[in-house]
mmCIF file of C-alpha atoms in Angstrom:
data_model
loop_
_atom_site.group_PDB
_atom_site.id
_atom_site.type_symbol
_atom_site.label_atom_id
_atom_site.label_comp_id
_atom_site.label_asym_id
_atom_site.label_seq_id
_atom_site.Cartn_x
_atom_site.Cartn_y
_atom_site.Cartn_z
ATOM 1 C CA MET A 1 75.285 -63.955 -68.203
ATOM 2 C CA ALA A 2 73.705 -62.952 -71.490
ATOM 3 C CA VAL A 3 69.949 -62.741 -71.532
ATOM 4 C CA SER A 4 68.327 -64.512 -74.483
ATOM 5 C CA SER A 5 65.503 -62.818 -76.318
ATOM 6 C CA SER A 6 62.924 -64.017 -78.809
ATOM 7 C CA VAL A 7 60.716 -62.300 -81.364
ATOM 8 C CA ALA A 8 57.569 -63.860 -82.831
ATOM 9 C CA THR A 9 56.108 -62.927 -86.215
ATOM 10 C CA LYS A 10 52.825 -64.184 -87.655
ATOM 11 C CA LEU A 11 52.202 -65.411 -91.185
ATOM 12 C CA TYR A 12 48.996 -66.430 -92.969
ATOM 13 C CA VAL A 13 48.841 -69.320 -95.450
ATOM 14 C CA ALA A 14 46.053 -70.168 -97.906
ATOM 15 C CA SER A 15 45.685 -73.571 -99.526
ATOM 16 C CA TYR A 16 43.340 -75.494 -101.778
ATOM 17 C CA GLY A 17 42.797 -77.727 -98.756
ATOM 18 C CA GLY A 18 40.184 -75.133 -97.821
ATOM 19 C CA GLU A 19 41.874 -73.454 -94.871
ATOM 20 C CA ILE A 20 43.698 -70.295 -93.915
ATOM 21 C CA THR A 21 46.440 -71.295 -91.477
ATOM 22 C CA SER A 22 48.047 -68.843 -89.056
ATOM 23 C CA LEU A 23 51.698 -69.488 -88.270
ATOM 24 C CA SER A 24 54.025 -68.111 -85.612
ATOM 25 C CA LEU A 25 57.698 -67.784 -86.525
ATOM 26 C CA THR A 26 59.921 -67.336 -83.480
ATOM 27 C CA GLU A 27 63.469 -66.009 -83.755
ATOM 28 C CA GLN A 28 65.763 -66.709 -80.807
ATOM 29 C CA ASP A 29 68.905 -64.574 -80.498
ATOM 30 C CA GLN A 30 68.944 -63.899 -84.277
ATOM 31 C CA SER A 31 70.119 -67.435 -84.962
ATOM 32 C CA PHE A 32 67.454 -70.031 -84.197
ATOM 33 C CA HIS A 33 63.988 -70.064 -85.735
ATOM 34 C CA SER A 34 60.971 -72.254 -85.121
ATOM 35 C CA VAL A 35 57.567 -72.144 -86.795
ATOM 36 C CA HIS A 36 54.312 -73.652 -85.622
ATOM 37 C CA LYS A 37 50.611 -73.513 -86.376
ATOM 38 C CA ILE A 38 48.616 -71.319 -83.970
ATOM 39 C CA ALA A 39 45.179 -71.145 -85.618
ATOM 40 C CA SER A 40 43.183 -72.053 -88.717
ATOM 41 C CA THR A 41 39.802 -71.435 -90.306
ATOM 42 C CA ASP A 42 37.854 -73.043 -93.154
ATOM 43 C CA ALA A 43 35.553 -70.014 -93.576
ATOM 44 C CA CYS A 44 37.042 -68.890 -96.931
ATOM 45 C CA ALA A 45 34.909 -71.131 -99.163
ATOM 46 C CA SER A 46 36.492 -74.295 -100.587
ATOM 47 C CA SER A 47 39.520 -73.120 -102.562
ATOM 48 C CA PRO A 48 41.313 -70.101 -101.035
ATOM 49 C CA SER A 49 43.715 -68.700 -103.616
ATOM 50 C CA TRP A 50 44.913 -65.265 -102.424
ATOM 51 C CA LEU A 51 45.271 -63.264 -99.193
ATOM 52 C CA THR A 52 45.442 -59.474 -98.839
ATOM 53 C CA LEU A 53 46.097 -57.887 -95.446
ATOM 54 C CA ASP A 54 44.978 -54.448 -94.287
ATOM 55 C CA LYS A 55 47.404 -54.231 -91.376
ATOM 56 C CA SER A 56 46.258 -50.839 -90.101
ATOM 57 C CA ARG A 57 42.655 -51.995 -89.676
ATOM 58 C CA GLY A 58 43.445 -55.580 -88.726
ATOM 59 C CA ILE A 59 41.449 -57.020 -91.622
ATOM 60 C CA LEU A 60 42.407 -59.958 -93.843
ATOM 61 C CA TYR A 61 40.697 -60.469 -97.214
ATOM 62 C CA CYS A 62 40.586 -63.962 -98.720
ATOM 63 C CA VAL A 63 39.792 -64.631 -102.388
ATOM 64 C CA GLY A 64 38.250 -68.020 -103.144
ATOM 65 C CA GLU A 65 38.879 -69.381 -106.630
ATOM 66 C CA GLY A 66 35.762 -71.547 -106.779
ATOM 67 C CA LEU A 67 37.415 -74.616 -108.294
ATOM 68 C CA ALA A 68 34.479 -76.893 -107.419
ATOM 69 C CA SER A 69 31.662 -74.350 -107.521
ATOM 70 C CA PRO A 70 29.961 -72.084 -110.074
ATOM 71 C CA ALA A 71 31.262 -68.901 -108.422
ATOM 72 C CA GLY A 72 34.273 -67.569 -106.602
ATOM 73 C CA SER A 73 34.172 -65.775 -103.276
ATOM 74 C CA LEU A 74 35.489 -62.842 -101.256
ATOM 75 C CA THR A 75 35.628 -63.156 -97.467
ATOM 76 C CA SER A 76 36.893 -60.694 -94.862
ATOM 77 C CA PHE A 77 38.238 -61.561 -91.419
ATOM 78 C CA LYS A 78 39.201 -59.666 -88.292
ATOM 79 C CA THR A 79 42.730 -60.600 -87.219
ATOM 80 C CA HIS A 80 43.558 -61.245 -83.557
ATOM 81 C CA SER A 81 46.814 -61.246 -81.608
ATOM 82 C CA ASN A 82 46.582 -64.998 -80.960
ATOM 83 C CA GLY A 83 46.479 -65.691 -84.708
ATOM 84 C CA SER A 84 42.792 -66.526 -84.885
ATOM 85 C CA LEU A 85 40.515 -65.007 -87.533
ATOM 86 C CA SER A 86 36.888 -63.946 -87.058
ATOM 87 C CA LYS A 87 34.740 -63.871 -90.171
ATOM 88 C CA ILE A 88 33.199 -60.490 -90.955
ATOM 89 C CA ALA A 89 31.571 -60.733 -94.378
ATOM 90 C CA GLU A 90 31.355 -62.981 -97.444
ATOM 91 C CA ALA A 91 30.056 -62.610 -100.999
ATOM 92 C CA ASP A 92 30.010 -64.578 -104.225
ATOM 93 C CA THR A 93 32.278 -63.239 -106.970
ATOM 94 C CA ILE A 94 33.041 -64.008 -110.581
ATOM 95 C CA LEU A 95 34.619 -67.444 -110.905
ATOM 96 C CA GLY A 96 38.381 -67.909 -110.760
ATOM 97 C CA GLY A 97 39.770 -65.160 -108.522
ATOM 98 C CA VAL A 98 43.545 -65.679 -108.214
ATOM 99 C CA SER A 99 44.939 -62.304 -107.115
ATOM 100 C CA ALA A 100 43.765 -59.151 -105.367
ATOM 101 C CA VAL A 101 45.204 -55.757 -104.483
ATOM 102 C CA ARG A 102 44.004 -52.877 -102.310
ATOM 103 C CA TYR A 103 44.011 -49.422 -103.873
ATOM 104 C CA GLY A 104 42.648 -45.932 -103.340
ATOM 105 C CA GLY A 105 41.728 -44.501 -99.982
ATOM 106 C CA GLY A 106 42.445 -40.873 -100.813
ATOM 107 C CA GLY A 107 38.947 -39.422 -101.149
ATOM 108 C CA SER A 108 37.075 -42.421 -99.799
ATOM 109 C CA PHE A 109 37.585 -45.807 -98.196
ATOM 110 C CA PRO A 110 39.932 -48.049 -100.162
ATOM 111 C CA ALA A 111 38.852 -50.596 -102.734
ATOM 112 C CA LEU A 112 39.935 -54.081 -103.764
ATOM 113 C CA ALA A 113 40.599 -55.245 -107.340
ATOM 114 C CA ILE A 114 40.384 -58.985 -108.064
ATOM 115 C CA ALA A 115 41.790 -60.705 -111.166
ATOM 116 C CA HIS A 116 39.613 -63.656 -112.243
ATOM 117 C CA TYR A 117 41.602 -66.183 -114.278
ATOM 118 C CA ALA A 118 38.812 -68.638 -115.144
ATOM 119 C CA GLY A 119 36.193 -65.889 -115.274
ATOM 120 C CA SER A 120 38.120 -63.755 -117.812
ATOM 121 C CA ALA A 121 37.384 -60.661 -115.762
ATOM 122 C CA LEU A 122 38.440 -57.993 -113.293
ATOM 123 C CA SER A 123 36.125 -56.993 -110.456
ATOM 124 C CA THR A 124 36.415 -54.189 -107.926
ATOM 125 C CA TRP A 125 34.897 -53.844 -104.466
ATOM 126 C CA SER A 126 34.436 -50.870 -102.139
ATOM 127 C CA LEU A 127 35.869 -51.603 -98.689
ATOM 128 C CA ALA A 128 34.411 -50.163 -95.487
ATOM 129 C CA GLY A 129 36.459 -49.548 -92.362
ATOM 130 C CA ASN A 130 34.655 -52.297 -90.441
ATOM 131 C CA GLY A 131 35.616 -54.995 -92.952
ATOM 132 C CA THR A 132 32.386 -55.128 -94.917
ATOM 133 C CA PHE A 133 32.402 -54.526 -98.672
ATOM 134 C CA LYS A 134 30.140 -54.056 -101.677
ATOM 135 C CA PRO A 135 30.539 -54.514 -105.463
ATOM 136 C CA LEU A 136 31.907 -51.567 -107.404
ATOM 137 C CA GLN A 137 32.678 -52.583 -111.032
ATOM 138 C CA LYS A 138 33.065 -55.593 -113.313
ATOM 139 C CA PHE A 139 35.129 -55.790 -116.508
ATOM 140 C CA GLY A 140 34.726 -58.842 -118.759
ATOM 141 C CA PHE A 141 37.346 -59.603 -121.419
ATOM 142 C CA THR A 142 37.168 -61.527 -124.693
ATOM 143 C CA LEU A 143 39.776 -62.387 -127.323
ATOM 144 C CA PRO A 144 39.338 -62.058 -131.106
ATOM 145 C CA HIS A 145 40.982 -65.469 -131.540
ATOM 146 C CA PRO A 146 42.973 -67.984 -129.453
ATOM 147 C CA GLY A 147 46.638 -67.261 -128.814
ATOM 148 C CA PRO A 148 49.626 -69.309 -130.033
ATOM 149 C CA VAL A 149 49.261 -71.710 -127.074
ATOM 150 C CA PRO A 150 45.591 -72.755 -127.522
ATOM 151 C CA ASP A 151 45.334 -74.956 -124.421
ATOM 152 C CA ARG A 152 46.303 -71.965 -122.246
ATOM 153 C CA GLN A 153 45.232 -69.050 -124.440
ATOM 154 C CA SER A 154 41.763 -69.923 -125.702
ATOM 155 C CA ALA A 155 40.330 -67.128 -123.551
ATOM 156 C CA SER A 156 41.413 -64.078 -121.584
ATOM 157 C CA HIS A 157 43.043 -65.131 -118.300
ATOM 158 C CA PRO A 158 43.808 -62.182 -115.981
ATOM 159 C CA HIS A 159 46.315 -63.465 -113.440
ATOM 160 C CA GLN A 160 47.169 -60.527 -111.184
ATOM 161 C CA ALA A 161 46.217 -56.978 -110.261
ATOM 162 C CA SER A 162 49.022 -54.601 -109.259
ATOM 163 C CA VAL A 163 48.998 -50.890 -108.329
ATOM 164 C CA ASP A 164 51.586 -48.538 -109.854
ATOM 165 C CA PRO A 165 53.852 -46.420 -107.587
ATOM 166 C CA THR A 166 51.727 -43.291 -107.996
ATOM 167 C CA GLY A 167 48.560 -45.034 -106.862
ATOM 168 C CA ARG A 168 46.788 -43.813 -110.005
ATOM 169 C CA TYR A 169 46.851 -46.974 -112.150
ATOM 170 C CA ILE A 170 46.294 -50.709 -111.895
ATOM 171 C CA VAL A 171 47.931 -53.138 -114.323
ATOM 172 C CA VAL A 172 46.558 -56.624 -114.964
ATOM 173 C CA PRO A 173 48.713 -59.248 -116.720
ATOM 174 C CA ASP A 174 46.454 -61.308 -118.986
ATOM 175 C CA LEU A 175 48.071 -64.696 -119.611
ATOM 176 C CA GLY A 176 45.540 -65.703 -122.251
ATOM 177 C CA GLY A 177 45.586 -62.420 -124.161
ATOM 178 C CA ASP A 178 49.346 -61.695 -124.076
ATOM 179 C CA LEU A 179 48.463 -58.279 -122.680
ATOM 180 C CA ILE A 180 49.132 -56.081 -119.704
ATOM 181 C CA ARG A 181 45.761 -54.416 -119.246
ATOM 182 C CA VAL A 182 45.883 -50.865 -117.852
ATOM 183 C CA PHE A 183 43.247 -49.123 -115.729
ATOM 184 C CA GLN A 184 43.245 -45.546 -114.483
ATOM 185 C CA ILE A 185 41.890 -44.953 -110.970
ATOM 186 C CA ASP A 186 39.415 -42.163 -110.186
ATOM 187 C CA ALA A 187 40.829 -40.824 -106.901
ATOM 188 C CA ALA A 188 37.437 -39.600 -105.696
ATOM 189 C CA THR A 189 35.375 -42.738 -106.356
ATOM 190 C CA ASN A 190 37.898 -45.594 -106.855
ATOM 191 C CA ALA A 191 36.191 -46.328 -110.195
ATOM 192 C CA LEU A 192 38.481 -47.671 -112.937
ATOM 193 C CA LEU A 193 38.750 -46.497 -116.543
ATOM 194 C CA GLU A 194 40.345 -48.946 -118.988
ATOM 195 C CA ARG A 195 43.237 -47.514 -121.016
ATOM 196 C CA ASP A 196 45.288 -48.896 -123.924
ATOM 197 C CA PRO A 197 47.068 -52.122 -122.929
ATOM 198 C CA LEU A 198 50.684 -53.146 -123.296
ATOM 199 C CA LYS A 199 51.104 -55.962 -125.824
ATOM 200 C CA VAL A 200 53.743 -58.587 -125.110
ATOM 201 C CA LYS A 201 55.223 -61.196 -127.427
ATOM 202 C CA PRO A 202 52.528 -63.618 -128.645
ATOM 203 C CA GLY A 203 52.554 -66.918 -126.788
ATOM 204 C CA SER A 204 54.547 -65.618 -123.832
ATOM 205 C CA GLY A 205 51.673 -65.642 -121.326
ATOM 206 C CA PRO A 206 52.325 -62.783 -118.862
ATOM 207 C CA ARG A 207 51.525 -63.902 -115.311
ATOM 208 C CA HIS A 208 52.688 -61.337 -112.719
ATOM 209 C CA ALA A 209 54.323 -57.905 -112.706
ATOM 210 C CA VAL A 210 55.959 -55.488 -110.285
ATOM 211 C CA PHE A 211 56.865 -51.790 -110.452
ATOM 212 C CA TRP A 212 60.165 -50.320 -109.236
ATOM 213 C CA SER A 213 61.901 -46.954 -108.943
ATOM 214 C CA PRO A 214 65.669 -46.617 -108.343
ATOM 215 C CA THR A 215 65.031 -43.823 -105.818
ATOM 216 C CA GLY A 216 62.978 -46.069 -103.582
ATOM 217 C CA GLU A 217 60.741 -43.105 -102.817
ATOM 218 C CA ASP A 218 57.896 -43.693 -105.254
ATOM 219 C CA THR A 219 56.184 -46.497 -103.364
ATOM 220 C CA TYR A 220 52.418 -46.629 -103.022
ATOM 221 C CA ASP A 221 51.744 -47.721 -99.426
ATOM 222 C CA ARG A 222 48.727 -50.042 -99.625
ATOM 223 C CA THR A 223 49.188 -51.203 -96.033
ATOM 224 C CA HIS A 224 48.461 -47.875 -94.383
ATOM 225 C CA SER A 225 46.529 -46.175 -97.228
ATOM 226 C CA GLN A 226 48.947 -43.261 -97.340
ATOM 227 C CA LYS A 227 48.785 -40.865 -100.236
ATOM 228 C CA PRO A 228 51.345 -41.835 -102.898
ATOM 229 C CA ILE A 229 54.480 -39.777 -103.310
ATOM 230 C CA MET A 230 55.498 -39.116 -106.889
ATOM 231 C CA ALA A 231 58.471 -36.837 -107.523
ATOM 232 C CA VAL A 232 58.851 -35.182 -110.919
ATOM 233 C CA GLY A 233 61.626 -36.683 -113.015
ATOM 234 C CA ARG A 234 61.755 -40.040 -111.238
ATOM 235 C CA HIS A 235 62.192 -43.157 -113.346
ATOM 236 C CA ILE A 236 59.523 -45.850 -113.010
ATOM 237 C CA TYR A 237 60.050 -49.364 -114.379
ATOM 238 C CA LEU A 238 57.734 -52.335 -114.796
ATOM 239 C CA TYR A 239 58.997 -55.913 -114.709
ATOM 240 C CA VAL A 240 56.804 -58.704 -116.100
ATOM 241 C CA ILE A 241 57.337 -62.450 -115.852
ATOM 242 C CA THR A 242 55.810 -64.701 -118.493
ATOM 243 C CA GLU A 243 54.635 -68.156 -117.514
ATOM 244 C CA LEU A 244 54.634 -69.733 -120.977
ATOM 245 C CA ALA A 245 57.960 -68.317 -122.214
ATOM 246 C CA ASN A 246 59.726 -68.093 -118.823
ATOM 247 C CA THR A 247 61.058 -64.612 -119.469
ATOM 248 C CA VAL A 248 61.398 -61.465 -117.391
ATOM 249 C CA ILE A 249 60.825 -58.248 -119.348
ATOM 250 C CA GLY A 250 61.704 -54.754 -118.166
ATOM 251 C CA TYR A 251 59.904 -51.614 -119.388
ATOM 252 C CA SER A 252 60.303 -47.916 -118.713
ATOM 253 C CA VAL A 253 56.961 -46.298 -117.865
ATOM 254 C CA THR A 254 55.827 -42.900 -119.113
ATOM 255 C CA TYR A 255 52.738 -41.189 -117.695
ATOM 256 C CA LEU A 256 50.765 -39.564 -120.506
ATOM 257 C CA SER A 257 49.247 -36.148 -119.865
ATOM 258 C CA SER A 258 46.091 -37.289 -121.633
ATOM 259 C CA GLY A 259 45.817 -40.322 -119.351
ATOM 260 C CA GLY A 260 47.222 -43.818 -119.683
ATOM 261 C CA LEU A 261 50.680 -45.327 -119.607
ATOM 262 C CA GLN A 262 53.294 -45.739 -122.314
ATOM 263 C CA PHE A 263 55.838 -48.560 -122.114
ATOM 264 C CA SER A 264 59.274 -48.903 -123.732
ATOM 265 C CA GLU A 265 60.973 -52.289 -123.589
ATOM 266 C CA LEU A 266 64.441 -52.072 -122.019
ATOM 267 C CA PHE A 267 65.365 -55.586 -121.120
ATOM 268 C CA VAL A 268 64.417 -59.228 -121.680
ATOM 269 C CA ASP A 269 66.020 -62.365 -120.295
ATOM 270 C CA THR A 270 64.994 -65.818 -119.186
ATOM 271 C CA THR A 271 63.956 -66.250 -115.569
ATOM 272 C CA TYR A 272 67.177 -68.262 -115.226
ATOM 273 C CA GLY A 273 69.460 -65.378 -116.126
ATOM 274 C CA GLY A 274 70.410 -66.459 -119.653
ATOM 275 C CA PRO A 275 70.142 -70.257 -119.954
ATOM 276 C CA SER A 276 66.982 -71.605 -121.521
ATOM 277 C CA ALA A 277 64.319 -72.727 -119.097
ATOM 278 C CA PRO A 278 63.985 -76.483 -118.542
ATOM 279 C CA ILE A 279 61.147 -78.126 -120.457
ATOM 280 C CA ALA A 280 57.806 -77.732 -118.613
ATOM 281 C CA ALA A 281 59.177 -75.045 -116.282
ATOM 282 C CA ALA A 282 56.751 -72.239 -115.458
ATOM 283 C CA ALA A 283 57.633 -68.907 -113.834
ATOM 284 C CA ALA A 284 55.231 -68.109 -110.992
ATOM 285 C CA GLU A 285 55.947 -65.084 -108.784
ATOM 286 C CA ILE A 286 58.000 -61.888 -108.921
ATOM 287 C CA ALA A 287 58.667 -59.403 -106.107
ATOM 288 C CA ILE A 288 61.049 -56.696 -104.967
ATOM 289 C CA ALA A 289 63.105 -58.469 -102.321
ATOM 290 C CA SER A 290 64.979 -55.349 -101.158
ATOM 291 C CA HIS A 291 65.582 -51.902 -102.632
ATOM 292 C CA ASP A 292 67.438 -52.975 -105.781
ATOM 293 C CA ARG A 293 67.018 -56.737 -105.748
ATOM 294 C CA LEU A 294 64.392 -58.766 -107.630
ATOM 295 C CA LEU A 295 63.281 -62.304 -106.782
ATOM 296 C CA ILE A 296 61.476 -64.723 -109.127
ATOM 297 C CA SER A 297 60.149 -68.227 -108.458
ATOM 298 C CA ASN A 298 60.321 -70.987 -111.079
ATOM 299 C CA ARG A 299 58.050 -74.038 -110.875
ATOM 300 C CA ASN A 300 58.522 -77.553 -112.205
ATOM 301 C CA ASP A 301 62.208 -77.252 -113.132
ATOM 302 C CA SER A 302 63.595 -79.788 -110.582
ATOM 303 C CA THR A 303 66.908 -77.936 -110.775
ATOM 304 C CA PHE A 304 68.165 -78.970 -107.328
ATOM 305 C CA THR A 305 68.302 -82.130 -105.215
ATOM 306 C CA LEU A 306 67.549 -81.556 -101.549
ATOM 307 C CA PRO A 307 69.621 -83.195 -98.793
ATOM 308 C CA HIS A 308 68.450 -86.032 -96.551
ATOM 309 C CA ASN A 309 66.443 -87.736 -99.313
ATOM 310 C CA GLN A 310 63.878 -84.936 -99.458
ATOM 311 C CA GLY A 311 63.636 -85.163 -103.241
ATOM 312 C CA VAL A 312 64.037 -82.490 -105.890
ATOM 313 C CA SER A 313 63.491 -78.763 -105.630
ATOM 314 C CA ASP A 314 62.440 -76.036 -108.020
ATOM 315 C CA SER A 315 64.207 -72.677 -107.950
ATOM 316 C CA LEU A 316 64.327 -69.035 -106.884
ATOM 317 C CA ALA A 317 66.212 -66.619 -109.137
ATOM 318 C CA SER A 318 67.771 -63.392 -107.824
ATOM 319 C CA PHE A 319 68.515 -60.361 -110.000
ATOM 320 C CA SER A 320 70.011 -56.962 -109.225
ATOM 321 C CA MET A 321 68.239 -53.919 -110.689
ATOM 322 C CA ASN A 322 70.210 -51.097 -112.297
ATOM 323 C CA ASP A 323 69.281 -47.424 -112.435
ATOM 324 C CA ASP A 324 68.674 -47.702 -116.195
ATOM 325 C CA GLY A 325 66.079 -50.444 -115.673
ATOM 326 C CA THR A 326 68.210 -53.373 -116.812
ATOM 327 C CA LEU A 327 68.741 -56.464 -114.671
ATOM 328 C CA ASP A 328 71.839 -58.479 -113.808
ATOM 329 C CA PHE A 329 71.429 -62.128 -112.867
ATOM 330 C CA MET A 330 72.869 -62.923 -109.448
ATOM 331 C CA THR A 331 72.101 -66.447 -108.300
ATOM 332 C CA LEU A 332 69.767 -69.425 -108.568
ATOM 333 C CA SER A 333 68.787 -71.068 -105.270
ATOM 334 C CA PRO A 334 66.654 -74.045 -104.204
ATOM 335 C CA ALA A 335 63.043 -73.171 -103.401
ATOM 336 C CA GLY A 336 62.860 -75.941 -100.799
ATOM 337 C CA GLY A 337 60.518 -78.236 -102.718
ATOM 338 C CA ARG A 338 58.027 -78.498 -105.580
ATOM 339 C CA PHE A 339 56.019 -75.712 -107.244
ATOM 340 C CA PRO A 340 56.863 -72.445 -105.464
ATOM 341 C CA ARG A 341 53.590 -70.867 -106.601
ATOM 342 C CA HIS A 342 53.931 -67.940 -104.217
ATOM 343 C CA PHE A 343 56.449 -66.345 -101.882
ATOM 344 C CA SER A 344 56.667 -63.175 -99.847
ATOM 345 C CA VAL A 345 59.568 -61.253 -98.349
ATOM 346 C CA ASN A 346 59.472 -59.729 -94.871
ATOM 347 C CA LYS A 347 59.880 -55.960 -94.448
ATOM 348 C CA ALA A 348 63.539 -56.257 -93.476
ATOM 349 C CA GLY A 349 64.245 -58.173 -96.684
ATOM 350 C CA ASN A 350 66.193 -60.870 -94.867
ATOM 351 C CA LEU A 351 63.546 -63.625 -94.710
ATOM 352 C CA VAL A 352 61.577 -65.213 -97.555
ATOM 353 C CA ALA A 353 58.525 -67.400 -96.953
ATOM 354 C CA VAL A 354 57.922 -69.777 -99.878
ATOM 355 C CA GLY A 355 54.595 -71.524 -100.455
ATOM 356 C CA LEU A 356 55.308 -74.874 -102.129
ATOM 357 C CA GLN A 357 52.074 -75.907 -103.806
ATOM 358 C CA LEU A 358 52.869 -79.546 -104.562
ATOM 359 C CA SER A 359 55.078 -80.177 -101.524
ATOM 360 C CA HIS A 360 52.293 -78.910 -99.225
ATOM 361 C CA ARG A 361 54.892 -77.016 -97.236
ATOM 362 C CA VAL A 362 55.990 -73.523 -96.261
ATOM 363 C CA VAL A 363 59.753 -73.041 -96.152
ATOM 364 C CA ILE A 364 61.353 -69.919 -94.702
ATOM 365 C CA PHE A 365 64.819 -68.921 -95.876
ATOM 366 C CA ARG A 366 67.262 -66.376 -94.550
ATOM 367 C CA ARG A 367 68.256 -64.106 -97.405
ATOM 368 C CA HIS A 368 71.449 -62.050 -97.795
ATOM 369 C CA ILE A 369 70.187 -58.594 -98.702
ATOM 370 C CA LYS A 370 73.260 -57.458 -100.661
ATOM 371 C CA THR A 371 74.074 -60.642 -102.556
ATOM 372 C CA GLY A 372 70.564 -62.095 -102.898
ATOM 373 C CA ARG A 373 71.930 -65.484 -101.809
ATOM 374 C CA MET A 374 69.658 -67.796 -99.834
ATOM 375 C CA ASP A 375 70.946 -69.721 -96.842
ATOM 376 C CA ASP A 376 69.597 -73.111 -95.864
ATOM 377 C CA PRO A 377 66.012 -72.972 -94.533
ATOM 378 C CA VAL A 378 65.656 -71.524 -91.041
ATOM 379 C CA ALA A 379 62.216 -73.116 -90.556
ATOM 380 C CA GLU A 380 59.611 -75.142 -92.425
ATOM 381 C CA ILE A 381 56.194 -76.631 -91.771
ATOM 382 C CA ASP A 382 53.781 -78.921 -93.598
ATOM 383 C CA ILE A 383 50.343 -77.546 -94.503
ATOM 384 C CA ASP A 384 47.233 -79.500 -95.545
ATOM 385 C CA GLY A 385 46.422 -79.057 -99.221
ATOM 386 C CA GLN A 386 48.134 -77.332 -102.127
ATOM 387 C CA ILE A 387 49.511 -73.980 -100.942
ATOM 388 C CA THR A 388 48.428 -70.961 -102.971
ATOM 389 C CA CYS A 389 49.578 -67.945 -100.936
ATOM 390 C CA VAL A 390 51.726 -67.075 -97.901
ATOM 391 C CA ILE A 391 52.011 -63.546 -96.455
ATOM 392 C CA TRP A 392 53.630 -61.841 -93.458
ATOM 393 C CA ASN A 393 51.602 -60.020 -90.813
ATOM 394 C CA GLU A 394 53.886 -56.985 -90.607
#
């Protein structure tokens, strides 16, 4: 008689409902999945917007956007095996934090960079090994004039912070300024030095970006704070999604000997692989789903109708990445509901957890690594409030 086995994986979900929810996803015999809530906390202020996990130290950082308060927040938690979170430290931040990334750790403890959408700023924080933190730097941004879409581009709106594969630079897509802001990292102090930005097409509204190398070797490991590996002659590419134009743009990246990055546009397409985006659609998230596969979420397109009278669904677009930096569209799949604001892919690349902001639900799909095709959901669960972020504890 065959002996059945099960494997449980934890996920963390943030929502504007004011809670971080811990989930347990159980896989039985590689075929059956179930997901259930195992813990929750309301200790991340009133509007949690982003989660960043330091797996090696068992610390979770939560960024609070501050939607109903004059300031945002940063809160750290100790993670526990039962899914519960113990609060370590909390501090007020600039208003409107919507994304954060860990960086550094070579000559000191790592740091955290936070992009503040409503606050038109980037802030950085020194992180201690026990989960406490202290302010490091603040960068405020202004625009000489509003952009072509005044209701969204009347001010600078940094929407993400992302570390390059060498661990020496941070890029910050600025939706309001039609810029990718570039910062060079001081390896000894984690201080940032602003460099010349990348300018994108006016009115496009860059939201998120991701780096990629065809070799798969040039990955900066933010989970374990390993020193980055950068081989001479490797190609590095940057892919940017624009929220207002619904495009994905590919650039080759050159590292200047004098400091800074130089970008050459290689590729541009819609986030639907050619067809124009539906009216009111808005690209949301972009991530490397497996070595040479790219995944993008599209909100508010209502492209699919879900079975069993579950209503309409927005979409997930899969692209394959070529060695020359170009992309080939592969497939468009249902996201499982409305407004897939955020998603994350597990380490194996075969499961995708989608946070559906307006459906108040997390849906987990099995993903075919080679084809990029999504199967029907393997598990899903309702969450109180509008979901802003979902991450794997791996």
